Tab-separated table of C-alpha atoms and ligand atoms in Angstrom:
chain	number	residue	atom	x	y	z
M	1	MET	CA	26.908	6.022	-14.242
M	2	LYS	CA	25.210	2.879	-15.363
M	3	GLN	CA	21.474	2.854	-15.967
M	4	GLU	CA	21.133	0.502	-13.012
M	5	ASP	CA	22.625	2.939	-10.562
M	6	ILE	CA	19.954	5.582	-11.157
M	7	ALA	CA	16.984	3.187	-11.279
M	8	ILE	CA	14.220	3.619	-8.790
M	9	TRP	CA	14.371	0.615	-6.564
M	10	THR	CA	10.629	-0.106	-6.734
M	11	GLU	CA	11.255	-0.695	-10.474
M	12	LYS	CA	14.663	-2.347	-10.112
M	13	TYR	CA	13.315	-4.862	-7.657
M	14	ARG	CA	9.943	-5.379	-9.245
M	15	PRO	CA	9.472	-9.158	-9.630
M	16	LYS	CA	9.678	-10.347	-13.274
M	17	ASP	CA	8.391	-13.882	-12.581
M	18	PHE	CA	5.674	-15.501	-10.514
M	19	ASP	CA	8.015	-17.112	-8.031
M	20	GLU	CA	9.563	-13.791	-7.073
M	21	ILE	CA	6.227	-12.380	-5.914
M	22	LYS	CA	6.183	-12.729	-2.098
M	23	GLY	CA	3.240	-13.425	0.120
M	24	GLN	CA	0.293	-13.763	-2.218
M	25	ASP	CA	0.707	-17.492	-2.751
M	26	GLU	CA	-2.842	-18.600	-3.571
M	27	ILE	CA	-3.406	-15.638	-5.921
M	28	VAL	CA	-0.097	-16.305	-7.767
M	29	LYS	CA	-0.965	-19.983	-8.161
M	30	ARG	CA	-4.350	-19.179	-9.720
M	31	ALA	CA	-2.773	-16.604	-12.016
M	32	GLU	CA	-0.136	-19.137	-13.187
M	33	ALA	CA	-2.956	-21.567	-14.021
M	34	PHE	CA	-4.663	-18.902	-16.192
M	35	VAL	CA	-1.452	-18.288	-18.041
M	36	LYS	CA	-0.890	-21.990	-18.636
M	37	LYS	CA	-4.287	-22.422	-20.098
M	38	LYS	CA	-4.049	-19.170	-22.051
M	39	ASN	CA	-7.456	-18.338	-20.806
M	40	MET	CA	-8.727	-16.190	-17.986
M	41	PRO	CA	-11.834	-14.357	-16.741
M	42	HIS	CA	-11.894	-10.684	-15.971
M	43	LEU	CA	-10.048	-10.062	-12.719
M	44	LEU	CA	-10.541	-7.658	-9.825
M	45	PHE	CA	-7.454	-7.135	-7.647
M	46	ALA	CA	-8.332	-5.638	-4.287
M	47	GLY	CA	-5.898	-4.722	-1.572
M	48	PRO	CA	-3.696	-2.031	0.068
M	49	ALA	CA	-0.900	-0.075	-1.663
M	50	GLY	CA	2.391	-1.726	-2.596
M	51	VAL	CA	1.544	-5.402	-2.214
M	52	GLY	CA	1.894	-6.637	-5.808
M	53	LYS	CA	-1.296	-5.849	-7.732
M	54	THR	CA	0.358	-4.002	-10.578
M	55	THR	CA	3.365	-6.313	-10.380
M	56	LEU	CA	1.328	-9.505	-10.810
M	57	THR	CA	-0.559	-7.919	-13.706
M	58	LEU	CA	2.662	-7.144	-15.494
M	59	VAL	CA	3.991	-10.685	-14.885
M	60	ILE	CA	0.765	-12.121	-16.305
M	61	ALA	CA	1.074	-9.957	-19.434
M	62	ARG	CA	4.793	-10.856	-19.957
M	63	LYS	CA	4.122	-14.562	-19.514
M	64	LEU	CA	1.094	-14.665	-21.757
M	65	PHE	CA	2.409	-12.572	-24.580
M	66	GLY	CA	6.214	-12.900	-24.338
M	67	ASP	CA	8.127	-10.281	-26.332
M	68	LYS	CA	4.997	-8.889	-27.737
M	69	TRP	CA	3.411	-8.055	-24.370
M	70	ARG	CA	3.476	-4.304	-24.878
M	71	GLU	CA	1.336	-4.510	-28.021
M	72	ASN	CA	-1.248	-6.592	-26.210
M	73	PHE	CA	-1.382	-4.646	-22.929
M	74	LEU	CA	-3.006	-1.354	-22.119
M	75	GLU	CA	-2.665	0.321	-18.749
M	76	LEU	CA	-5.034	3.112	-17.730
M	77	ASN	CA	-5.517	4.949	-14.538
M	78	ALA	CA	-9.119	5.528	-13.544
M	79	SER	CA	-8.359	8.539	-11.432
M	80	ASP	CA	-6.043	10.519	-13.719
M	81	GLU	CA	-7.531	9.830	-17.094
M	82	ARG	CA	-10.273	12.468	-17.373
M	83	GLY	CA	-13.269	10.342	-16.595
M	84	ILE	CA	-14.848	7.306	-18.045
M	85	ASP	CA	-15.278	8.806	-21.559
M	86	VAL	CA	-11.543	8.920	-22.085
M	87	ILE	CA	-11.283	5.392	-20.858
M	88	ARG	CA	-14.005	4.270	-23.285
M	89	VAL	CA	-12.292	5.880	-26.249
M	90	LYS	CA	-8.917	4.406	-25.399
M	91	VAL	CA	-10.397	0.936	-24.773
M	92	LYS	CA	-12.327	1.155	-28.036
M	93	ASP	CA	-9.116	2.025	-30.046
M	94	PHE	CA	-7.100	-0.668	-28.321
M	95	ALA	CA	-9.790	-3.374	-28.579
M	96	ARG	CA	-10.480	-2.780	-32.259
M	97	THR	CA	-7.560	-4.902	-33.434
M	98	ARG	CA	-7.096	-8.517	-32.559
M	99	ALA	CA	-4.364	-9.748	-30.174
M	100	ILE	CA	-0.969	-10.482	-31.798
M	101	GLY	CA	0.205	-14.041	-31.221
M	102	ASP	CA	-1.592	-17.172	-30.063
M	103	VAL	CA	-3.547	-15.761	-27.144
M	104	PRO	CA	-7.125	-14.887	-28.195
M	105	PHE	CA	-7.445	-11.722	-26.089
M	106	LYS	CA	-5.575	-8.544	-25.043
M	107	ILE	CA	-5.298	-7.256	-21.482
M	108	ILE	CA	-6.536	-3.936	-20.213
M	109	TYR	CA	-5.339	-2.948	-16.724
M	110	LEU	CA	-7.414	-0.279	-15.075
M	111	ASP	CA	-5.814	1.001	-11.883
M	112	GLU	CA	-7.662	2.789	-8.977
M	113	CYS	CA	-11.097	1.740	-10.027
M	114	ASP	CA	-12.543	2.771	-6.715
M	115	ALA	CA	-11.949	6.351	-7.769
M	116	LEU	CA	-14.726	5.960	-10.403
M	117	THR	CA	-18.220	7.168	-9.551
M	118	LYS	CA	-21.061	4.642	-9.544
M	119	ASP	CA	-22.277	6.030	-12.879
M	120	ALA	CA	-18.825	5.732	-14.371
M	121	GLN	CA	-18.634	2.157	-13.068
M	122	GLN	CA	-21.888	1.377	-14.841
M	123	ALA	CA	-20.395	2.700	-18.030
M	124	LEU	CA	-17.308	0.648	-17.412
M	125	ARG	CA	-19.438	-2.437	-16.983
M	126	ARG	CA	-21.004	-1.895	-20.423
M	127	THR	CA	-17.584	-1.333	-21.934
M	128	MET	CA	-16.401	-4.639	-20.414
M	129	GLU	CA	-19.338	-6.428	-21.938
M	130	ASN	CA	-18.849	-4.911	-25.390
M	131	TYR	CA	-15.224	-6.031	-25.608
M	132	THR	CA	-15.284	-9.421	-23.888
M	133	GLN	CA	-14.590	-11.068	-27.211
M	134	THR	CA	-11.237	-9.409	-27.636
M	135	CYS	CA	-10.191	-8.233	-24.232
M	136	ARG	CA	-9.829	-9.229	-20.617
M	137	PHE	CA	-9.896	-6.564	-17.958
M	138	ILE	CA	-7.860	-6.527	-14.790
M	139	LEU	CA	-9.305	-3.960	-12.414
M	140	SER	CA	-7.376	-2.811	-9.397
M	141	CYS	CA	-8.710	-1.078	-6.302
M	142	ASN	CA	-7.949	-0.588	-2.626
M	143	TYR	CA	-11.450	-1.423	-1.381
M	144	SER	CA	-13.603	-3.916	-3.233
M	145	SER	CA	-16.681	-2.572	-1.304
M	146	LYS	CA	-16.477	0.539	-3.455
M	147	ILE	CA	-16.939	-1.450	-6.629
M	148	ILE	CA	-20.558	-1.972	-7.783
M	149	ASP	CA	-21.928	-5.520	-7.629
M	150	PRO	CA	-22.501	-5.965	-11.390
M	151	ILE	CA	-18.717	-5.461	-11.916
M	152	GLN	CA	-17.762	-7.705	-9.027
M	153	SER	CA	-19.973	-10.466	-10.337
M	154	ARG	CA	-18.287	-10.305	-13.731
M	155	CYS	CA	-14.811	-10.656	-12.282
M	156	SER	CA	-12.836	-13.197	-10.354
M	157	VAL	CA	-12.003	-11.312	-7.183
M	158	PHE	CA	-8.490	-11.594	-5.741
M	159	ARG	CA	-7.766	-10.138	-2.309
M	160	PHE	CA	-4.138	-9.076	-1.768
M	161	LYS	CA	-2.768	-8.890	1.718
M	162	PRO	CA	-0.070	-6.622	3.268
M	163	LEU	CA	3.209	-8.558	3.260
M	164	ALA	CA	4.033	-10.539	6.331
M	165	LYS	CA	7.102	-9.762	8.451
M	166	GLU	CA	9.123	-12.707	7.078
M	167	ASP	CA	8.497	-11.590	3.476
M	168	ILE	CA	9.385	-7.985	4.257
M	169	LEU	CA	12.598	-9.255	5.881
M	170	LYS	CA	13.486	-11.401	2.867
M	171	ILE	CA	13.076	-8.437	0.570
M	172	THR	CA	15.065	-6.205	2.906
M	173	ASP	CA	17.878	-8.708	2.959
M	174	LYS	CA	17.985	-9.203	-0.722
M	175	ILE	CA	18.193	-5.491	-1.380
M	176	ALA	CA	20.794	-4.979	1.334
M	177	ARG	CA	22.895	-7.748	-0.187
M	178	THR	CA	22.621	-6.476	-3.730
M	179	GLU	CA	23.285	-2.881	-2.779
M	180	LYS	CA	26.047	-3.814	-0.319
M	181	LEU	CA	24.383	-2.046	2.605
M	182	GLY	CA	25.102	-2.624	6.243
M	183	ILE	CA	21.913	-3.108	8.216
M	184	ASP	CA	21.344	-4.427	11.721
M	185	SER	CA	18.315	-6.192	13.196
M	186	LYS	CA	16.961	-3.065	14.927
M	187	ALA	CA	16.951	-1.263	11.599
M	188	LYS	CA	15.164	-4.168	9.959
M	189	GLN	CA	12.506	-4.120	12.662
M	190	ALA	CA	12.053	-0.378	12.117
M	191	LEU	CA	11.661	-0.911	8.345
M	192	TYR	CA	9.035	-3.523	8.971
M	193	GLU	CA	7.082	-1.330	11.383
M	194	ILE	CA	7.186	1.715	9.146
M	195	SER	CA	6.247	-0.173	5.973
M	196	HIS	CA	3.150	-1.825	7.398
M	197	GLY	CA	3.581	-4.571	4.822
M	198	ASP	CA	3.695	-2.015	1.964
M	199	CYS	CA	6.650	-3.104	-0.158
M	200	ARG	CA	6.819	0.114	-2.150
M	201	ARG	CA	7.160	2.108	0.998
M	202	LEU	CA	9.867	-0.340	2.225
M	203	GLU	CA	11.911	0.080	-0.970
M	204	ASN	CA	11.520	3.823	-1.140
M	205	ILE	CA	12.695	4.278	2.477
M	206	MET	CA	15.577	1.955	1.919
M	207	GLN	CA	16.666	3.846	-1.179
M	208	SER	CA	16.421	7.244	0.507
M	209	SER	CA	18.388	5.954	3.473
M	210	ALA	CA	21.101	4.394	1.306
M	211	ALA	CA	21.491	7.712	-0.524
M	212	ILE	CA	22.599	9.255	2.787
M	213	LYS	CA	24.687	6.418	4.296
M	214	ASN	CA	25.829	2.919	3.470
M	215	LYS	CA	25.159	1.760	6.962
M	216	ILE	CA	21.427	1.837	7.637
M	217	THR	CA	20.391	2.394	11.242
M	218	GLU	CA	17.076	2.680	13.032
M	219	GLU	CA	17.816	6.353	13.598
M	220	LEU	CA	18.368	7.000	9.918
M	221	ILE	CA	15.240	5.171	8.893
M	222	TYR	CA	12.921	7.122	11.207
M	223	SER	CA	14.456	10.388	10.103
M	224	VAL	CA	14.138	9.556	6.405
M	225	ALA	CA	10.612	8.301	6.773
M	226	SER	CA	9.750	11.314	8.899
M	227	ALA	CA	8.179	9.178	11.599
M	228	ALA	CA	8.685	9.325	15.357
M	229	LYS	CA	10.450	6.377	16.979
M	230	PRO	CA	8.039	4.099	18.760
M	231	LYS	CA	10.067	4.698	21.904
M	232	GLU	CA	9.356	8.466	21.755
M	233	ILE	CA	5.598	7.983	21.465
M	234	ASN	CA	5.718	5.376	24.216
M	235	GLU	CA	7.293	7.921	26.502
M	236	VAL	CA	4.610	10.491	25.788
M	237	LEU	CA	1.889	7.972	26.543
M	238	ASN	CA	3.586	6.846	29.781
M	239	LEU	CA	3.779	10.393	30.947
M	240	CYS	CA	-0.014	10.656	30.389
M	241	VAL	CA	-0.596	7.413	32.268
M	242	LYS	CA	1.403	8.873	35.178
M	243	GLY	CA	-0.735	12.012	35.057
M	244	ASP	CA	2.101	14.357	34.035
M	245	PHE	CA	0.198	16.300	31.369
M	246	SER	CA	2.671	19.110	30.835
M	247	SER	CA	5.745	16.906	30.302
M	248	ALA	CA	3.703	14.694	27.894
M	249	LYS	CA	2.693	17.808	25.940
M	250	ASN	CA	6.216	19.135	25.720
M	251	LYS	CA	7.624	15.769	24.708
M	252	LEU	CA	5.048	15.371	21.991
M	253	LEU	CA	5.679	18.872	20.638
M	254	ASP	CA	9.454	18.237	20.612
M	255	THR	CA	8.969	14.993	18.799
M	256	MET	CA	6.752	16.530	16.201
M	257	LEU	CA	9.060	19.433	15.516
M	258	ASN	CA	12.145	17.205	15.465
M	259	HIS	CA	10.749	14.930	12.799
M	260	GLY	CA	8.613	17.536	10.976
M	261	LEU	CA	5.426	15.584	11.669
M	262	ALA	CA	1.893	16.653	11.043
M	263	GLY	CA	-0.886	15.828	13.471
M	264	LEU	CA	-2.365	13.192	11.182
M	265	ASP	CA	0.986	11.359	10.893
M	266	ILE	CA	1.530	11.204	14.600
M	267	ILE	CA	-1.943	10.166	15.562
M	268	LYS	CA	-1.652	6.906	13.718
M	269	GLN	CA	1.528	6.137	15.545
M	270	ILE	CA	-0.060	7.069	18.887
M	271	GLN	CA	-2.894	4.626	18.224
M	272	GLN	CA	-0.509	1.826	17.508
M	273	GLU	CA	1.577	2.453	20.577
M	274	ILE	CA	-1.491	2.400	22.890
M	275	TRP	CA	-1.791	-1.349	22.372
M	276	ARG	CA	1.777	-1.816	23.448
M	277	LEU	CA	1.500	-0.011	26.759
M	278	GLU	CA	2.308	-2.106	29.706
M	279	ASN	CA	0.558	-1.507	33.069
M	280	VAL	CA	-2.604	-0.152	31.416
M	281	ASP	CA	-5.669	-2.412	31.463
M	282	SER	CA	-7.441	-3.170	28.237
M	283	LYS	CA	-10.620	-1.206	29.062
M	284	LYS	CA	-8.567	1.957	29.453
M	285	LYS	CA	-6.723	1.197	26.217
M	286	LEU	CA	-10.047	0.903	24.461
M	287	GLU	CA	-11.093	4.305	25.703
M	288	MET	CA	-7.824	5.783	24.594
M	289	VAL	CA	-8.166	4.351	21.147
M	290	LYS	CA	-11.639	5.639	20.874
M	291	GLU	CA	-10.390	9.145	21.650
M	292	CYS	CA	-7.800	8.823	18.894
M	293	GLY	CA	-10.581	8.077	16.460
M	294	GLU	CA	-12.424	11.262	17.548
M	295	ALA	CA	-9.346	13.423	17.301
M	296	GLU	CA	-8.378	12.048	13.902
M	297	PHE	CA	-11.834	12.714	12.544
M	298	ARG	CA	-11.759	16.311	13.724
M	299	MET	CA	-8.310	16.847	12.189
M	300	VAL	CA	-9.435	15.456	8.850
M	301	GLU	CA	-12.362	17.863	9.034
M	302	GLY	CA	-9.825	20.690	9.361
M	303	SER	CA	-9.706	21.360	13.058
M	304	ASP	CA	-6.489	22.769	14.587
M	305	GLU	CA	-4.105	19.847	15.049
M	306	PHE	CA	-2.325	21.199	18.117
M	307	ILE	CA	-5.513	21.870	19.964
M	308	GLN	CA	-6.766	18.383	19.051
M	309	LEU	CA	-3.549	16.697	20.186
M	310	GLU	CA	-3.482	18.599	23.424
M	311	ALA	CA	-7.137	17.664	24.031
M	312	LEU	CA	-6.236	14.077	23.239
M	313	LEU	CA	-3.403	13.951	25.737
M	314	SER	CA	-5.647	15.480	28.442
M	315	LYS	CA	-8.203	12.825	27.786
M	316	PHE	CA	-5.513	10.152	28.127
M	317	VAL	CA	-4.638	11.650	31.535
M	318	LEU	CA	-8.290	11.690	32.565
M	319	VAL	CA	-8.978	8.068	31.475
M	320	ASN	CA	-5.989	6.936	33.515
M	321	ILE	CA	-6.653	8.759	36.753
M	322	GLN	CA	-10.305	7.633	36.898
M	323	VAL	CA	-10.812	5.551	40.007
M	324	SER	CA	-11.952	2.187	38.754
P	1	ATP	N1	4.364	-9.314	-3.298
P	1	ATP	C1	5.496	-8.678	-3.586
P	1	ATP	N2	6.682	-9.348	-3.669
P	1	ATP	C2	7.803	-8.718	-4.014
P	1	ATP	N3	7.885	-7.393	-4.256
P	1	ATP	C3	6.726	-6.659	-4.195
P	1	ATP	C4	5.503	-7.270	-3.853
P	1	ATP	N4	4.555	-6.337	-3.906
P	1	ATP	C5	5.121	-5.215	-4.183
P	1	ATP	N5	6.475	-5.384	-4.397
P	1	ATP	C6	7.435	-4.296	-4.710
P	1	ATP	O1	6.738	-3.028	-4.498
P	1	ATP	C7	6.646	-2.291	-5.741
P	1	ATP	C8	5.215	-1.771	-5.832
P	1	ATP	O2	4.318	-2.837	-6.007
P	1	ATP	P1	3.019	-2.741	-6.916
P	1	ATP	O3	3.203	-1.677	-7.996
P	1	ATP	O4	2.736	-4.095	-7.443
P	1	ATP	O5	1.950	-2.315	-5.911
P	1	ATP	P2	0.344	-2.260	-6.029
P	1	ATP	O6	-0.186	-3.364	-5.218
P	1	ATP	O7	-0.036	-2.155	-7.480
P	1	ATP	O8	0.019	-0.915	-5.247
P	1	ATP	P3	-0.949	0.319	-5.602
P	1	ATP	O9	-2.277	-0.005	-5.136
P	1	ATP	O10	-0.322	1.479	-4.850
P	1	ATP	O11	-0.855	0.550	-7.085
P	1	ATP	C9	7.008	-3.282	-6.822
P	1	ATP	O12	7.722	-2.651	-7.855
P	1	ATP	C10	7.897	-4.288	-6.140
P	1	ATP	O13	9.208	-3.825	-6.174
P	2	MG	MG1	-0.528	-0.452	-8.659
């Protein structure tokens, strides 16, 4: 077996150059300009999972430092390194020597910065100040609101977006072509819906599906991703709208057992499908969505998921039989 055959697709298809990074056009343009000038400020990358934050960082490092990029690049994870002290020691060691080559700084990539406490972020801020001469920091987080202001004001903030449908489709097609997979338009739509613009999720589901069959169908995707089909959830909701509580309950239970779903998985799908219901007015939809929020909160707090889901369905029925 060749090395390529066993590679994880998220690595195999990780863009190596700026123009392969989909979706984040403005961000990529600004990053290219930094590289050209061989100068950049500290950066803060904010955005959801699997949209190119780490990828862009690696491209910047490769382009700036060429072959020598590994010597000039340090990647740390704020949540699994044991606290800010470990980070400080590692940064100190790394920043002690000058960058190799003609770029006057090294790059330190610190992933999951929103996992750091406020105190740890203060310490990080001081570390950033101490090593500004020799290093540039690229900080990555899901929510920029969790990053203290003094850090935000020291960084250029870049907001990454979930990938749009057309970009997800382009990536799907490219992988299908390279891997010689059969895939129809229904399956592509399913991949888009399940990925929510998260490219890592897309690639992982494609790889798991391809390991089972060369022809990728909607059916296969939902089973691999352990998600219910939108149609199944839609049926449950329609039964509620019609006032048929017990059929709705049985259908939901069936669906959950079939796909091995937990309450928290299915409630997200339920919430999405509410908006697609036909024949339900928007005020009722709002009430239904509000109930999803309540039930989700209780489940996160540890309440029994089956009781919560049953209560949720009964509320859906009640909302819809109210005389308006
Ligand atoms: N914008 C994009 N264009 C093309 N491929 C992408 C893009 N974003 C992500 N990918 C693919 O998804 C994989 C994961 O992306 P990446 O590691 O950059 O995510 P991330 O934004 O750092 O997410 P996290 O917050 O979870 O660390 C990449 O290896 C690449 O294959
Ligand atoms: Mg990342």
